[in-house]
């Protein structure tokens, strides 16, 4: 990877992280970090929180250095709201830790947090992300942070001094720790008294309960977020951690944490970029029960892991990008396959080569790949036309590219089939006509009939390349032009009209799958029948 260091954002960050680690903690494992809240579906924007440090940590490991990627599950955060589609009675759990909230109805998981963690854990495994997961519920309730909680409470005036720089109004009595009520389990509590010497803390809850505890022994509460995050930076010795754009407003946890981590906890803020928005195209088919945006698990249903990794590896964290759930996925796969050919031929630019290498494998080895990668758009067309019939699919793919076993084309074939099944609306699916459209055939003029005759006569070259040449070549022949002539605007218009005629005769509408693939799927005899030859 050394030759890509000047053009590849991952290598540049790895250089910075290694240098910073040598200054802060020489001889120790380098620590990169991410944090995710399992309060709901963990979407593809959240995935950038993990993929950015993963790629940097992986590059450091490729260089032979010890690096750990910590992934903090913020499962001790409060349950804030009942999402759409969940029984409104879950409102009684608002204010409880996510691990104390029952899982959504019908779930097999132990609690709300585990329900939403599970698909992300599975997706990260498929993506080849090597990390050490940390449950913040376990950290807090086991007393791991107890000394740091006591330190934060002792230094509450200093913390308040930092935060007050960003407030428009003063707070009467600032306290950086919030207990979870021992009766109702919620954080609707107010600290009413605290003794620094004995660590006795008194609180009352909106449910009417109140008690006095010794904070030195109390493990049913947590530091507020703007203190919790910098505390963890210092405790874990984090060198690199990215943050979303929402964390960079004045007074945010990232901005205020820069001062708090040093002044209170004696640590340093990690280096790391602010990452930009990840958009989605083609969300119309997404189920509302899955949340507002799709997850990594959803994306891996329709694309292979290396392709999803590539989307995050090829763009700097500061650059936004979109993930396609609509027809754009076909163009994306065309681009991916073209890059693979460039890499194989040695023609890829260093940054392209680096992103491809990071996509197809990690420091631990290559990710699973499709042995015989037929173009995605071809597989999608075949899956659409055959409605998933294995025998028909194999027949077509044998004609397309000599496939002898469908397993050669998996998992890409399965991803394309699922995209067709779940993300292409029913009115856009392809249904080949059973009988000729005689009314349309009877209405055709001489030139249109001649174009169909030329097509029928050329069907003997029964290959994808041969049929491609044929369908583009018929309008050229009719215009008296050689087959290899460059298309003019007039010729392109004639080709479009010819294609529309074929689509109407074969599938009853003006558009459809790529014509060469459609012809292969329909078969020569049936094509001749439907075009009246």
mmCIF file of C-alpha atoms in Angstrom, residues 471-472 475 487-504 510-511 515:
data_model
loop_
_atom_site.group_PDB
_atom_site.id
_atom_site.type_symbol
_atom_site.label_atom_id
_atom_site.label_comp_id
_atom_site.label_asym_id
_atom_site.label_seq_id
_atom_site.Cartn_x
_atom_site.Cartn_y
_atom_site.Cartn_z
ATOM 1 C CA UNK A 471 -30.228 -5.181 -32.176
ATOM 2 C CA UNK A 472 -28.005 -2.122 -32.570
ATOM 3 C CA UNK A 475 -31.360 0.329 -37.816
ATOM 4 C CA UNK A 487 -24.052 6.417 -34.143
ATOM 5 C CA UNK A 488 -25.367 9.846 -35.157
ATOM 6 C CA UNK A 489 -28.276 11.557 -33.345
ATOM 7 C CA UNK A 490 -30.579 10.442 -36.158
ATOM 8 C CA UNK A 491 -29.346 6.851 -35.907
ATOM 9 C CA UNK A 492 -29.750 6.838 -32.126
ATOM 10 C CA UNK A 493 -33.341 7.993 -32.548
ATOM 11 C CA UNK A 494 -33.985 5.147 -35.011
ATOM 12 C CA UNK A 495 -32.447 2.648 -32.580
ATOM 13 C CA UNK A 496 -34.627 3.901 -29.729
ATOM 14 C CA UNK A 497 -37.740 3.559 -31.891
ATOM 15 C CA UNK A 498 -36.730 0.021 -32.905
ATOM 16 C CA UNK A 499 -36.074 -0.964 -29.288
ATOM 17 C CA UNK A 500 -39.452 0.415 -28.186
ATOM 18 C CA UNK A 501 -41.180 -1.625 -30.888
ATOM 19 C CA UNK A 502 -39.450 -4.818 -29.745
ATOM 20 C CA UNK A 503 -40.335 -4.150 -26.099
ATOM 21 C CA UNK A 504 -44.004 -3.632 -27.005
ATOM 22 C CA UNK A 510 -41.975 0.592 -24.091
ATOM 23 C CA UNK A 511 -39.024 -0.367 -21.878
ATOM 24 C CA UNK A 515 -32.713 -6.344 -25.186
#
